[in-house]
Amino acid sequence: MPTFEYAPAPESRAVVDIASSYGLFIGGEFVESRGGTPFKTISPATEEVLAQVSEASEQDVDRAVAAARTAFGSWSALSGTDRGKYLFRIARIMQERAREFAVLESLDNGKPIRESRDVDVPTAAAHFFYHAGWADKLSYASLGDRPRPHGVVGQVIPWNFPLLMLAWKIAPALATGNTVVLKPAETTPLTALLFAQVCQQADLPPGVVNIITGAGPTGQALIAHPDVDKVAFTGSTAVGKAIATTIAGTRKRATLELGGKAANIVFDDAPLDQAIEGIVNGIFFNQGHVCCAGSRLLVQESIAEEVETKLKTRLATLRVGDPLDKNTDIGAINSAAQLERITTLAAVGEAEGATRWSPECELPANGFWFAPTIFTGVAQTHRIAQEEIFGPVLSVLTFRTPGEAVAKANNTPYGLSAGIWTEKGSRILWMADHLKAGVVWANTFNKFDPTSPFGGYKESGYGREGGRHGLSAYVTTGDPT
Ligand code: NDP
């Protein structure tokens, strides 16, 4: 139980100016859709309608790709130094408008303001700063002989980190001289539309960045457009597979960042209090809407009971509620559809025989909410040990030896991330060597940095984002054909 009550500390909404309706951002200006059906974006915490947003039709996708193609000639001909100046300008404006971005993100997505303010927005700005620095140094980045941009890049992003995923996609594309058409997720379009205003404020040449809103069919039309040279996607493995099928046999390059079912592995010599914080951060950060979430806790058998007790005590102190309250640890589930998925899979966990536990917590009457939940007695064959739940639900399994921990951790179709908690450096290195995961954290979890490549093995996708490796996905080398 909390040791004392917290007084509400809500962040003011006054800093954001949400329009009643938004057009599409094509060729440097907001334009009406031609033939799309507008849709509403709501606050998942209250179900309040925030704004009406345009749906980009196939004709709109065509217009956006044409605008990006027109802009490509002069943008790619700019010197790296000049492209870098635009990126620095964008990064600085994002910092200046950080509070506005954070409040808007929490309103539209449901994530706690503490996270949007301290993680999403600063890391998004950091991605622009980092890539601004690369723009005039591409020939020294070991990217191969004469790195050149692909051309027009079609980018489709999910709803869990709307602004941050936009930054992961747009910053490297622009630094390397590509132009962009980006589609944010249907449920979280607002920070991408605010970013479009930042592009105007930064005097970015028209057409270099185009933002088209809509749902799956808009994304599909963008990916399939014949004048798109490269595709970058983050989202579910199912849609990633559909995209790979769509572009198979074409000249299009692709990077796919898909799902995960990460193991967070705790050994009996781990600093337990820190490990408990790492477990909580691993799965309850962003309501568990994280592709690399530590959704499977593998705990050494000898300390399993102690970890379970400590974890339950810690979970009882988490505050679930208003995303704009600075005290909130766990916000709203992003949509009714996602809440339904989480509810269904949690019910499957119970039906399969695992033991379900949640702390006592009062959930708000409106909006979409799910109490933090842990399942113990989970077997490897259980669906909650195999499938991505993408919510605040932790499956706890045990192991006896490092070899068994590795075998269990790797027993998944995914391979995005993993965590290791132990005092022994040699064990960290041995484990990291044997884990089939693109990112392995040691004695920490869910840490992100623009300099560090991120991406997966197996059904978690291919390609890397961030660092020098991420840049390489946006260039081609050798002589133009
Ligand atoms: P999706 O993969 O459907 O959505 C990701 C993005 O792709 C969205 O912008 C979506 O549009 C768009 N999209 C959907 N269908 C197509 C298509 N055929 N072609 C091109 N783009 C498309 O994820 P969901 O939002 O449906 O979430 C479903 C599950 O996916 C979650 O429960 C979770 O398990 C997983 N997921 C994983 C993420 C990750 O980072 N690994 C991120 C998000 C979800 P729109 O949203 O507008 O429909």
Coordinates of C-alpha atoms and ligand atoms in Angstrom, one line a residue:
M1 CA 0.0 0.0 0.0
P2 CA 1.2 3.6 -0.6
T3 CA 2.7 5.0 2.5
F4 CA 0.9 8.3 2.0
E5 CA -1.7 9.8 -0.4
Y6 CA -0.5 12.1 -3.1
A7 CA -2.3 15.4 -3.9
P8 CA -3.3 15.6 -7.6
A9 CA -0.7 17.4 -9.6
P10 CA -2.2 17.8 -13.1
E11 CA -0.2 19.3 -15.9
S12 CA -2.1 22.2 -17.5
R13 CA -3.7 21.6 -20.9
A14 CA -3.6 25.3 -21.6
V15 CA -0.2 24.9 -23.4
V16 CA -1.7 23.0 -26.3
D17 CA -3.9 24.5 -29.0
I18 CA -5.8 21.6 -30.7
A19 CA -7.6 22.6 -33.9
S20 CA -11.1 21.2 -34.3
S21 CA -10.0 19.6 -37.6
Y22 CA -6.8 18.9 -39.5
G23 CA -5.9 18.5 -43.1
L24 CA -3.0 16.5 -44.6
F25 CA 0.5 18.0 -44.7
I26 CA 1.6 17.8 -48.3
G27 CA 4.1 19.9 -50.1
G28 CA 4.7 22.1 -47.1
E29 CA 1.1 23.0 -46.4
F30 CA -2.1 21.6 -44.8
V31 CA -4.5 20.6 -47.6
E32 CA -7.9 19.0 -47.7
S33 CA -8.2 15.3 -48.5
R34 CA -9.6 14.4 -51.9
G35 CA -12.1 11.7 -51.2
G36 CA -11.0 10.4 -47.8
T37 CA -13.5 10.0 -44.9
P38 CA -12.5 12.1 -41.9
F39 CA -12.2 10.3 -38.5
K40 CA -12.0 11.4 -34.9
T41 CA -9.1 11.0 -32.5
I42 CA -10.0 10.7 -28.9
S43 CA -8.3 10.8 -25.5
P44 CA -8.2 7.1 -24.4
A45 CA -8.3 8.3 -20.7
T46 CA -11.7 10.0 -21.0
E47 CA -13.0 9.1 -24.5
E48 CA -13.3 12.9 -25.2
V49 CA -13.1 13.7 -28.8
L50 CA -9.9 15.8 -29.4
A51 CA -10.1 16.6 -33.1
Q52 CA -11.3 15.5 -36.5
V53 CA -8.5 14.2 -38.7
S54 CA -8.4 13.7 -42.5
E55 CA -8.1 10.3 -44.0
A56 CA -5.6 10.2 -46.9
S57 CA -7.2 8.5 -50.0
E58 CA -5.1 6.8 -52.7
Q59 CA -5.2 10.0 -54.6
D60 CA -3.8 11.9 -51.5
V61 CA -1.0 9.3 -51.1
D62 CA -0.2 9.9 -54.8
R63 CA 0.0 13.6 -54.2
A64 CA 2.2 13.2 -51.1
V65 CA 4.6 10.9 -52.9
A66 CA 4.7 13.3 -55.9
A67 CA 5.5 16.2 -53.5
A68 CA 8.3 14.2 -51.9
R69 CA 9.6 13.2 -55.4
T70 CA 9.7 16.9 -56.5
A71 CA 11.5 17.9 -53.3
F72 CA 14.0 15.1 -53.6
G73 CA 16.1 16.7 -56.4
S74 CA 17.0 19.9 -54.5
W75 CA 17.1 18.3 -51.0
S76 CA 19.5 15.6 -52.0
A77 CA 21.6 18.2 -53.8
L78 CA 22.0 20.3 -50.7
S79 CA 25.3 20.0 -48.9
G80 CA 25.3 17.8 -45.8
T81 CA 26.1 21.0 -43.8
D82 CA 23.0 22.7 -45.0
R83 CA 20.8 19.6 -44.4
G84 CA 22.3 19.4 -40.9
K85 CA 21.3 23.1 -40.2
Y86 CA 17.6 22.2 -40.9
L87 CA 17.8 19.2 -38.6
F88 CA 19.5 21.2 -35.8
R89 CA 16.7 23.8 -36.2
I90 CA 14.0 21.2 -36.0
A91 CA 15.7 19.7 -32.9
R92 CA 15.8 23.1 -31.2
I93 CA 12.2 23.9 -31.9
M94 CA 11.2 20.5 -30.5
Q95 CA 13.0 21.4 -27.4
E96 CA 11.4 24.8 -27.2
R97 CA 8.0 23.3 -27.7
A98 CA 8.7 20.3 -25.5
R99 CA 5.9 20.9 -23.0
E100 CA 3.4 21.3 -25.8
F101 CA 4.5 18.0 -27.4
A102 CA 4.4 16.2 -24.1
V103 CA 0.9 17.3 -23.1
L104 CA -0.4 16.6 -26.6
E105 CA 1.2 13.1 -26.6
S106 CA -0.3 12.2 -23.2
L107 CA -3.7 13.5 -24.3
D108 CA -3.8 11.6 -27.5
N109 CA -2.0 8.4 -26.5
G110 CA -2.9 8.1 -22.8
K111 CA 0.7 7.7 -21.5
P112 CA 1.7 9.4 -18.3
I113 CA 3.0 12.9 -18.7
R114 CA 6.1 11.9 -16.7
E115 CA 7.1 9.6 -19.5
S116 CA 6.2 11.8 -22.4
R117 CA 8.0 14.8 -20.7
D118 CA 11.1 12.9 -19.6
V119 CA 11.5 10.1 -22.2
D120 CA 9.5 10.5 -25.4
V121 CA 10.0 14.2 -26.2
P122 CA 13.7 14.6 -25.1
T123 CA 14.7 11.4 -26.9
A124 CA 12.9 12.5 -30.0
A125 CA 14.8 15.8 -30.0
A126 CA 18.0 13.9 -29.3
H127 CA 17.5 11.8 -32.5
F128 CA 17.3 15.0 -34.5
F129 CA 20.4 16.5 -32.8
Y130 CA 22.3 13.2 -33.3
H131 CA 21.4 12.9 -37.0
A132 CA 22.0 16.6 -37.6
G133 CA 25.6 15.9 -36.6
W134 CA 25.9 13.0 -39.1
A135 CA 24.6 14.9 -42.1
D136 CA 27.9 16.4 -43.2
K137 CA 30.0 13.4 -42.2
L138 CA 28.4 10.6 -44.1
S139 CA 31.5 9.8 -46.1
Y140 CA 33.3 9.1 -42.8
A141 CA 30.6 6.8 -41.4
S142 CA 31.9 3.6 -43.1
L143 CA 28.7 3.3 -45.1
G144 CA 30.5 2.1 -48.2
D145 CA 31.6 3.8 -51.4
R146 CA 29.9 7.1 -52.1
P147 CA 26.7 6.7 -50.0
R148 CA 23.6 8.2 -51.7
P149 CA 20.0 8.5 -50.6
H150 CA 17.4 6.1 -51.9
G151 CA 14.9 8.8 -52.9
V152 CA 11.4 8.9 -51.5
V153 CA 10.9 6.9 -48.3
G154 CA 7.4 5.7 -47.2
Q155 CA 7.2 5.4 -43.4
V156 CA 4.4 3.8 -41.3
I157 CA 4.5 4.1 -37.5
P158 CA 2.5 2.7 -34.6
W159 CA 0.7 4.4 -31.7
N160 CA 2.9 3.4 -28.7
F161 CA 5.5 6.1 -29.1
P162 CA 4.0 8.4 -31.8
L163 CA 6.5 11.3 -31.7
L164 CA 9.6 9.1 -30.9
M165 CA 8.9 6.7 -33.7
L166 CA 8.5 9.6 -36.0
A167 CA 11.9 10.9 -35.0
W168 CA 13.5 7.5 -35.4
K169 CA 12.2 7.4 -38.9
I170 CA 12.4 11.0 -40.2
A171 CA 15.8 12.1 -38.7
P172 CA 18.0 9.5 -40.4
A173 CA 16.0 9.8 -43.7
L174 CA 16.5 13.6 -43.9
A175 CA 20.2 13.5 -42.7
T176 CA 21.0 11.2 -45.6
G177 CA 19.2 13.3 -48.2
N178 CA 16.0 11.3 -48.6
T179 CA 12.5 12.9 -48.6
V180 CA 9.7 11.4 -46.6
V181 CA 6.0 10.5 -46.6
L182 CA 5.0 9.4 -43.1
K183 CA 1.7 7.9 -41.9
P184 CA 1.1 8.0 -38.1
A185 CA -1.3 5.5 -36.5
E186 CA -5.0 6.2 -36.7
T187 CA -5.4 6.6 -32.9
T188 CA -2.4 8.9 -32.4
P189 CA -2.0 11.5 -35.2
L190 CA -1.8 14.7 -33.2
T191 CA 1.9 15.0 -32.4
A192 CA 2.8 14.1 -36.0
L193 CA 0.6 17.0 -37.1
L194 CA 2.3 19.3 -34.6
F195 CA 5.6 18.1 -36.0
A196 CA 4.3 19.2 -39.5
Q197 CA 3.9 22.7 -38.0
V198 CA 7.5 22.5 -36.7
C199 CA 8.7 21.7 -40.2
Q200 CA 6.9 24.9 -41.4
Q201 CA 8.5 26.9 -38.5
A202 CA 11.9 25.6 -39.4
D203 CA 11.4 26.6 -43.1
L204 CA 12.0 23.1 -44.2
P205 CA 11.7 23.1 -48.0
P206 CA 8.1 22.1 -49.1
G207 CA 7.7 18.4 -49.8
V208 CA 10.8 17.2 -47.9
V209 CA 8.4 15.9 -45.1
N210 CA 4.8 15.0 -45.8
I211 CA 2.5 13.7 -43.1
I212 CA -0.6 11.8 -44.2
T213 CA -3.1 10.6 -41.7
G214 CA -5.4 7.6 -42.0
A215 CA -5.7 3.9 -41.0
G216 CA -4.4 0.6 -42.4
P217 CA -5.5 1.1 -46.1
T218 CA -3.7 4.5 -46.2
G219 CA -0.5 2.7 -45.0
Q220 CA -1.0 -0.1 -47.5
A221 CA -1.4 2.4 -50.3
L222 CA 1.8 4.2 -49.3
I223 CA 3.8 1.0 -49.0
A224 CA 2.6 -0.2 -52.4
H225 CA 3.0 3.1 -54.2
P226 CA 5.3 2.5 -57.2
D227 CA 7.3 5.7 -56.7
V228 CA 8.3 4.9 -53.1
D229 CA 12.0 3.7 -53.1
K230 CA 12.3 2.6 -49.5
V231 CA 9.9 1.4 -46.8
A232 CA 10.3 1.8 -43.1
F233 CA 7.7 0.2 -40.8
T234 CA 7.3 -0.3 -37.0
G235 CA 4.3 -2.3 -35.8
S236 CA 2.9 -5.7 -35.5
T237 CA 4.5 -8.8 -37.0
A238 CA 1.3 -9.6 -38.9
V239 CA 1.3 -6.3 -40.8
G240 CA 5.1 -6.5 -41.2
K241 CA 4.7 -9.8 -43.0
A242 CA 1.9 -8.3 -45.2
I243 CA 4.3 -5.4 -46.1
A244 CA 7.1 -7.8 -46.9
T245 CA 4.7 -9.7 -49.2
T246 CA 3.6 -6.4 -50.9
I247 CA 7.1 -5.3 -51.7
A248 CA 8.5 -8.7 -52.6
G249 CA 9.9 -8.7 -56.2
T250 CA 10.1 -4.9 -56.3
R251 CA 13.2 -2.7 -56.1
K252 CA 12.1 -1.3 -52.7
R253 CA 14.3 -1.6 -49.7
A254 CA 12.7 -2.2 -46.3
T255 CA 13.4 -2.1 -42.6
L256 CA 10.8 -3.8 -40.4
E257 CA 10.8 -3.3 -36.7
L258 CA 8.1 -5.7 -35.3
G259 CA 7.0 -7.3 -32.1
G260 CA 8.8 -8.9 -29.2
K261 CA 8.4 -11.1 -26.1
A262 CA 11.5 -10.2 -24.2
A263 CA 12.9 -12.2 -21.3
N264 CA 14.1 -10.2 -18.3
I265 CA 16.4 -12.7 -16.5
V266 CA 17.1 -12.3 -12.8
F267 CA 19.9 -14.4 -11.2
D268 CA 20.1 -15.1 -7.5
D269 CA 23.2 -12.9 -7.1
A270 CA 21.4 -9.8 -8.6
P271 CA 20.9 -6.6 -6.6
L272 CA 17.3 -7.4 -5.9
D273 CA 15.9 -4.0 -5.1
Q274 CA 17.3 -2.6 -8.4
A275 CA 16.1 -5.7 -10.2
I276 CA 12.6 -5.1 -8.9
E277 CA 12.7 -1.5 -10.3
G278 CA 14.0 -2.9 -13.6
I279 CA 11.3 -5.5 -13.8
V280 CA 8.6 -2.8 -13.1
N281 CA 10.2 -0.4 -15.7
G282 CA 10.6 -3.3 -18.1
I283 CA 6.9 -4.2 -18.3
F284 CA 4.8 -1.4 -16.8
F285 CA 6.6 1.5 -18.6
N286 CA 4.1 3.0 -21.2
Q287 CA 1.4 0.5 -20.0
G288 CA 3.5 -2.3 -21.5
H289 CA 2.8 -0.9 -25.0
V290 CA 6.5 -1.4 -25.8
C291 CA 7.8 -3.8 -28.5
C292 CA 10.9 -4.5 -26.4
A293 CA 9.0 -4.8 -23.1
G294 CA 10.4 -7.3 -20.6
S295 CA 7.1 -9.2 -20.7
R296 CA 8.6 -12.6 -19.6
L297 CA 10.3 -12.5 -16.2
L298 CA 12.7 -15.5 -15.9
V299 CA 13.7 -15.7 -12.3
Q300 CA 16.2 -18.1 -10.7
E301 CA 14.2 -20.7 -8.7
S302 CA 16.0 -20.2 -5.4
I303 CA 14.8 -16.5 -5.2
A304 CA 11.5 -16.9 -7.0
E305 CA 9.4 -16.5 -3.9
E306 CA 11.3 -13.5 -2.6
V307 CA 11.1 -11.8 -6.0
E308 CA 7.4 -12.4 -6.2
T309 CA 6.8 -11.0 -2.7
K310 CA 8.9 -7.9 -3.4
L311 CA 7.3 -7.4 -6.8
K312 CA 3.8 -7.5 -5.3
T313 CA 4.7 -5.0 -2.7
R314 CA 6.1 -2.6 -5.3
L315 CA 3.2 -3.0 -7.6
A316 CA 0.8 -2.0 -4.8
T317 CA 2.5 1.4 -4.8
L318 CA 1.9 2.1 -8.6
R319 CA -0.6 4.8 -9.3
V320 CA -2.9 4.2 -12.2
G321 CA -5.0 7.1 -13.6
D322 CA -5.0 10.5 -15.2
P323 CA -2.1 10.6 -17.7
L324 CA -1.7 14.3 -17.2
D325 CA -1.2 13.9 -13.4
K326 CA 2.6 14.1 -12.7
N327 CA 2.2 11.5 -10.0
T328 CA 0.8 8.9 -12.4
D329 CA 2.8 5.7 -13.1
I330 CA 0.4 3.9 -15.4
G331 CA -1.9 5.7 -17.8
A332 CA -4.7 4.6 -20.1
I333 CA -4.6 1.7 -22.6
N334 CA -4.4 3.3 -26.0
S335 CA -7.7 2.1 -27.6
A336 CA -10.8 0.0 -27.0
A337 CA -9.4 -2.5 -29.5
Q338 CA -6.1 -2.9 -27.6
L339 CA -7.9 -3.2 -24.3
E340 CA -10.0 -6.0 -25.8
R341 CA -6.8 -7.8 -26.9
I342 CA -5.2 -7.5 -23.5
T343 CA -8.4 -8.6 -21.7
T344 CA -8.7 -11.6 -24.0
L345 CA -5.1 -12.8 -23.6
A346 CA -5.2 -12.3 -19.8
A347 CA -8.4 -14.5 -19.7
V348 CA -6.5 -17.1 -21.8
G349 CA -3.7 -17.1 -19.2
E350 CA -6.2 -17.9 -16.4
A351 CA -7.9 -20.6 -18.5
E352 CA -4.5 -22.2 -19.2
G353 CA -3.9 -22.5 -15.5
A354 CA -1.5 -19.7 -14.6
T355 CA -2.2 -17.8 -11.4
R356 CA -3.3 -14.2 -11.9
W357 CA -2.6 -11.3 -9.5
S358 CA -3.2 -7.5 -9.5
P359 CA -2.9 -5.0 -6.7
E360 CA -6.1 -3.4 -5.5
C361 CA -6.6 -0.4 -7.6
E362 CA -9.6 1.7 -8.5
L363 CA -9.8 2.3 -12.3
P364 CA -11.5 5.4 -13.7
A365 CA -15.1 4.9 -15.0
N366 CA -14.5 6.3 -18.5
G367 CA -11.7 5.5 -20.9
F368 CA -9.7 2.3 -21.4
W369 CA -7.9 0.9 -18.3
F370 CA -6.2 -2.3 -17.3
A371 CA -4.7 -2.9 -13.8
P372 CA -1.0 -4.0 -13.6
T373 CA -1.1 -7.8 -13.6
I374 CA 1.3 -10.6 -13.0
F375 CA 0.9 -14.3 -13.8
T376 CA 2.9 -16.8 -11.9
G377 CA 3.1 -20.6 -12.6
V378 CA 3.4 -19.9 -16.3
A379 CA 4.6 -22.7 -18.5
Q380 CA 6.5 -22.1 -21.7
T381 CA 3.7 -23.5 -23.8
H382 CA 1.1 -21.0 -22.4
R383 CA 0.0 -18.4 -24.9
I384 CA 0.9 -15.7 -22.4
A385 CA 4.5 -16.9 -22.5
Q386 CA 4.5 -16.9 -26.3
E387 CA 2.4 -14.1 -27.7
E388 CA 2.9 -10.4 -27.4
I389 CA 0.2 -9.0 -25.1
F390 CA 1.3 -5.4 -25.5
G391 CA -0.2 -4.4 -22.2
P392 CA 0.7 -4.2 -18.4
V393 CA 0.8 -8.0 -18.0
L394 CA 3.9 -9.9 -16.8
S395 CA 4.4 -13.6 -17.2
V396 CA 6.7 -15.1 -14.5
L397 CA 8.7 -18.3 -15.3
T398 CA 11.6 -19.9 -13.3
F399 CA 15.0 -21.4 -14.3
R400 CA 17.8 -23.2 -12.4
T401 CA 21.0 -22.8 -14.6
P402 CA 22.3 -20.1 -17.0
G403 CA 21.9 -22.7 -19.9
E404 CA 18.2 -23.2 -19.0
A405 CA 17.7 -19.4 -18.8
V406 CA 19.1 -19.0 -22.3
A407 CA 17.1 -21.9 -23.7
K408 CA 13.9 -20.5 -22.3
A409 CA 14.6 -16.9 -23.3
N410 CA 15.3 -18.0 -26.9
N411 CA 12.2 -20.1 -27.0
T412 CA 10.0 -17.6 -28.9
P413 CA 9.5 -16.6 -32.5
Y414 CA 10.7 -13.1 -31.6
G415 CA 14.2 -11.8 -30.8
L416 CA 14.1 -8.1 -30.1
S417 CA 15.5 -7.6 -26.6
A418 CA 16.5 -9.2 -23.3
G419 CA 17.6 -8.1 -19.9
I420 CA 20.1 -9.8 -17.5
W421 CA 20.4 -9.1 -13.8
T422 CA 23.5 -10.5 -12.1
E423 CA 26.6 -9.2 -10.3
K424 CA 29.0 -11.3 -12.5
G425 CA 30.4 -9.5 -15.5
S426 CA 31.5 -12.8 -17.1
R427 CA 28.0 -14.2 -16.8
I428 CA 26.6 -11.0 -18.5
L429 CA 29.0 -11.5 -21.4
W430 CA 28.3 -15.2 -21.7
M431 CA 24.5 -14.7 -21.6
A432 CA 24.6 -11.8 -24.1
D433 CA 26.6 -14.0 -26.5
H434 CA 24.0 -16.7 -26.4
L435 CA 20.7 -14.7 -26.3
K436 CA 19.1 -14.3 -29.7
A437 CA 18.1 -10.7 -29.2
G438 CA 19.0 -7.5 -31.0
V439 CA 19.3 -5.5 -27.8
V440 CA 20.6 -7.0 -24.5
W441 CA 20.4 -4.8 -21.4
A442 CA 22.5 -5.6 -18.3
N443 CA 21.4 -4.5 -14.9
T444 CA 19.0 -2.1 -16.5
F445 CA 16.1 -2.2 -19.0
N446 CA 14.3 0.0 -21.6
K447 CA 17.2 2.4 -22.0
F448 CA 17.3 4.2 -25.4
D449 CA 19.9 6.3 -27.0
P450 CA 20.1 7.6 -30.6
T451 CA 23.7 6.4 -30.9
S452 CA 22.8 2.8 -30.2
P453 CA 21.4 0.5 -32.9
F454 CA 18.0 -1.0 -32.2
G455 CA 16.3 -3.9 -34.0
G456 CA 15.5 -7.6 -34.0
Y457 CA 16.2 -11.2 -35.0
K458 CA 13.6 -13.7 -36.3
E459 CA 10.0 -12.4 -36.4
S460 CA 11.0 -9.2 -34.7
G461 CA 12.0 -7.9 -38.1
Y462 CA 15.1 -6.8 -39.9
G463 CA 17.3 -3.7 -40.2
R464 CA 18.5 -1.5 -37.4
E465 CA 17.5 2.0 -36.3
G466 CA 19.8 4.4 -34.5
G467 CA 23.6 4.7 -34.6
R468 CA 25.7 4.3 -37.7
H469 CA 23.9 1.0 -38.5
G470 CA 20.6 2.9 -38.7
L471 CA 22.0 5.4 -41.2
S472 CA 23.1 2.6 -43.5
A473 CA 19.4 1.6 -44.1
Y474 CA 18.8 5.0 -45.7
V475 CA 21.7 5.0 -48.2
T476 CA 22.8 3.0 -51.2
T477 CA 26.3 2.9 -52.4
G478 CA 28.4 2.7 -55.5
D479 CA 27.7 4.4 -58.9
P480 CA 24.2 5.4 -59.8
T481 CA 22.7 2.9 -62.3
Ligands
NDP1 P1 -0.4 -2.5 -36.6 O1 0.8 -3.2 -37.0 O2 -1.7 -2.8 -37.3 O3 -0.2 -0.9 -36.8 C1 1.0 -0.3 -37.1 C2 0.9 0.8 -38.2 O4 0.6 0.1 -39.4 C3 -0.3 1.7 -38.0 O5 0.1 3.0 -38.5 C4 -1.3 1.1 -38.8 O6 -2.4 1.9 -39.2 C5 -0.5 0.6 -40.0 N1 -1.1 -0.5 -40.8 C6 -2.1 -1.3 -40.5 N2 -2.3 -2.2 -41.5 C7 -1.5 -1.9 -42.5 C8 -1.2 -2.4 -43.8 N3 -1.8 -3.5 -44.3 N4 -0.2 -1.8 -44.5 C9 0.5 -0.8 -44.1 N5 0.2 -0.2 -42.9 C10 -0.7 -0.8 -42.1 O7 -0.6 -2.6 -35.1 P2 -2.0 -2.5 -34.3 O8 -2.1 -1.1 -34.0 O9 -3.1 -3.1 -34.9 O10 -1.7 -3.3 -33.0 C11 -1.8 -4.7 -33.0 C12 -0.8 -5.5 -32.2 O11 0.4 -5.2 -32.8 C13 -0.7 -5.0 -30.8 O12 -1.5 -5.6 -30.0 C14 0.7 -5.3 -30.5 O13 0.8 -6.6 -30.1 C15 1.4 -5.1 -31.8 N6 2.1 -3.9 -32.0 C16 3.5 -3.9 -31.9 C17 4.2 -2.7 -32.0 C18 5.7 -2.8 -32.0 O14 6.3 -1.7 -31.9 N7 6.3 -3.9 -32.0 C19 3.6 -1.4 -32.2 C20 2.1 -1.5 -32.3 C21 1.5 -2.7 -32.2 P3 -3.6 2.2 -38.1 O15 -3.1 2.1 -36.7 O16 -4.0 3.6 -38.4 O17 -4.6 1.1 -38.4

